[in-house]
Amino acid sequence: MAQQANIAAQTAFGEAVVSGNLDALDEIVASHSVDHDPAPGQGPGPEGYKGMFGELREAFPDLNVQVEHLLATDDELAFAYVISGTHLGPLMGRPATGRKVSYRGMQISRFDSDGKLVERWGSSDELGMLRQLGLAAL
């Protein structure tokens, strides 16, 4: 049963990010949650995720996250995903390019007995994204 609860929590996390309802992360992420691979300037807990995804959604208002593969244990999920969107807002101090991006990532999430995210490890192809936007040399 824990696997299904964790999958539901991770699904709700993704839906909050895609919809822009980032306040929903308060119910999904533990206050003491640790991101072992945070974005630059990302703070701890739900507020850190809200800030980071808020900036990403500002840059990509049509942001979408598509999970392509998922493995679950009683307290952890590992999944591969594709992030896509159109660069219509500022990103890392750079103006919008209007270009579309699609890039891959992987993540491992650990949940506590209450089904809240307590740890995250992950990586996405941010260099690939920057190259697609023309913001990094090939």
XYZ file of C-alpha atoms in Angstrom:
138
model
C 0.000 0.000 0.000
C 2.885 2.400 0.693
C 3.979 2.148 -2.940
C 0.580 3.334 -4.158
C 0.511 6.196 -1.635
C 3.977 7.311 -2.725
C 3.032 7.120 -6.402
C -0.058 9.207 -5.618
C 2.071 11.777 -3.759
C 4.598 11.976 -6.604
C 1.756 12.298 -9.122
C 0.250 15.129 -7.063
C 3.689 16.807 -6.971
C 3.895 16.658 -10.771
C 0.336 17.948 -11.170
C 1.103 20.887 -8.853
C 4.153 21.800 -10.938
C 2.395 21.491 -14.302
C -0.754 23.330 -13.166
C 1.159 26.048 -11.325
C -0.687 25.288 -8.068
C 2.583 25.279 -6.162
C 0.927 25.835 -2.769
C -0.181 22.187 -3.026
C 3.465 21.267 -2.367
C 2.917 22.209 1.293
C 0.823 19.035 1.654
C 3.220 16.821 -0.338
C 6.703 17.861 0.823
C 7.860 17.517 4.444
C 9.057 20.755 6.035
C 12.461 19.149 6.700
C 12.754 17.681 3.170
C 16.273 17.632 1.733
C 17.052 18.038 -1.964
C 20.487 16.504 -2.493
C 20.722 18.106 -5.962
C 19.114 21.528 -5.523
C 18.886 24.167 -8.225
C 21.132 27.215 -7.706
C 19.672 29.285 -4.872
C 17.002 26.687 -4.030
C 16.041 26.766 -0.359
C 14.951 23.799 1.781
C 11.544 22.154 2.117
C 8.359 23.024 0.252
C 9.318 26.709 -0.059
C 12.486 25.760 -1.911
C 10.556 23.688 -4.428
C 7.922 26.403 -4.822
C 10.594 29.016 -5.532
C 12.484 26.856 -7.996
C 9.411 25.651 -9.891
C 7.904 29.151 -9.777
C 10.942 30.475 -11.637
C 10.827 27.595 -14.111
C 7.109 28.163 -14.755
C 7.745 31.889 -15.271
C 10.313 31.005 -17.948
C 8.138 28.216 -19.417
C 4.440 29.012 -18.769
C 3.393 25.915 -20.734
C 5.757 23.695 -18.739
C 4.957 20.004 -18.968
C 6.528 17.030 -17.195
C 5.893 13.595 -18.666
C 6.944 10.545 -16.630
C 8.211 7.852 -18.986
C 9.315 5.138 -16.563
C 8.650 4.538 -12.873
C 9.956 2.039 -10.300
C 8.668 1.950 -6.729
C 9.616 0.372 -3.408
C 7.829 0.871 -0.090
C 9.519 4.225 0.562
C 11.229 5.263 -2.689
C 10.332 6.045 -6.282
C 12.738 6.271 -9.187
C 11.522 7.722 -12.431
C 12.655 9.054 -15.791
C 10.860 12.047 -17.248
C 10.808 14.569 -20.084
C 10.353 18.293 -19.418
C 9.056 20.422 -22.276
C 7.881 23.971 -22.757
C 8.228 27.230 -24.642
C 10.691 29.826 -23.353
C 8.422 32.872 -22.921
C 9.848 34.455 -19.766
C 13.213 35.309 -18.224
C 15.535 32.422 -17.373
C 18.696 32.869 -15.296
C 18.743 36.562 -16.163
C 18.323 35.932 -19.900
C 15.309 37.181 -21.862
C 12.799 34.858 -23.491
C 13.822 33.289 -26.805
C 10.421 31.948 -27.843
C 12.055 28.577 -28.528
C 10.596 25.227 -27.542
C 12.627 22.798 -25.449
C 12.398 19.130 -24.563
C 14.945 17.542 -22.255
C 15.266 14.471 -20.044
C 15.858 13.892 -16.364
C 15.844 11.214 -13.688
C 14.900 11.384 -10.031
C 14.769 9.285 -6.895
C 12.306 10.389 -4.218
C 12.080 9.029 -0.664
C 8.868 9.321 1.342
C 8.146 9.044 5.059
C 5.379 6.941 6.626
C 2.941 9.843 6.140
C 3.560 9.800 2.378
C 5.475 13.096 2.357
C 8.600 13.690 0.298
C 11.611 13.771 2.648
C 14.560 13.339 0.267
C 15.216 13.841 -3.425
C 18.145 13.007 -5.671
C 18.004 13.878 -9.334
C 19.434 15.350 -12.444
C 18.081 16.840 -15.643
C 19.834 17.804 -18.861
C 19.973 21.527 -18.145
C 22.912 22.013 -20.523
C 20.831 20.402 -23.276
C 17.994 22.806 -22.457
C 20.328 25.815 -22.616
C 21.717 24.613 -25.939
C 18.221 24.259 -27.375
C 17.542 27.849 -26.329
C 20.786 29.067 -27.909
C 22.060 30.143 -24.485
C 25.026 27.723 -24.371
C 27.624 26.841 -26.967
C 27.395 23.469 -28.649
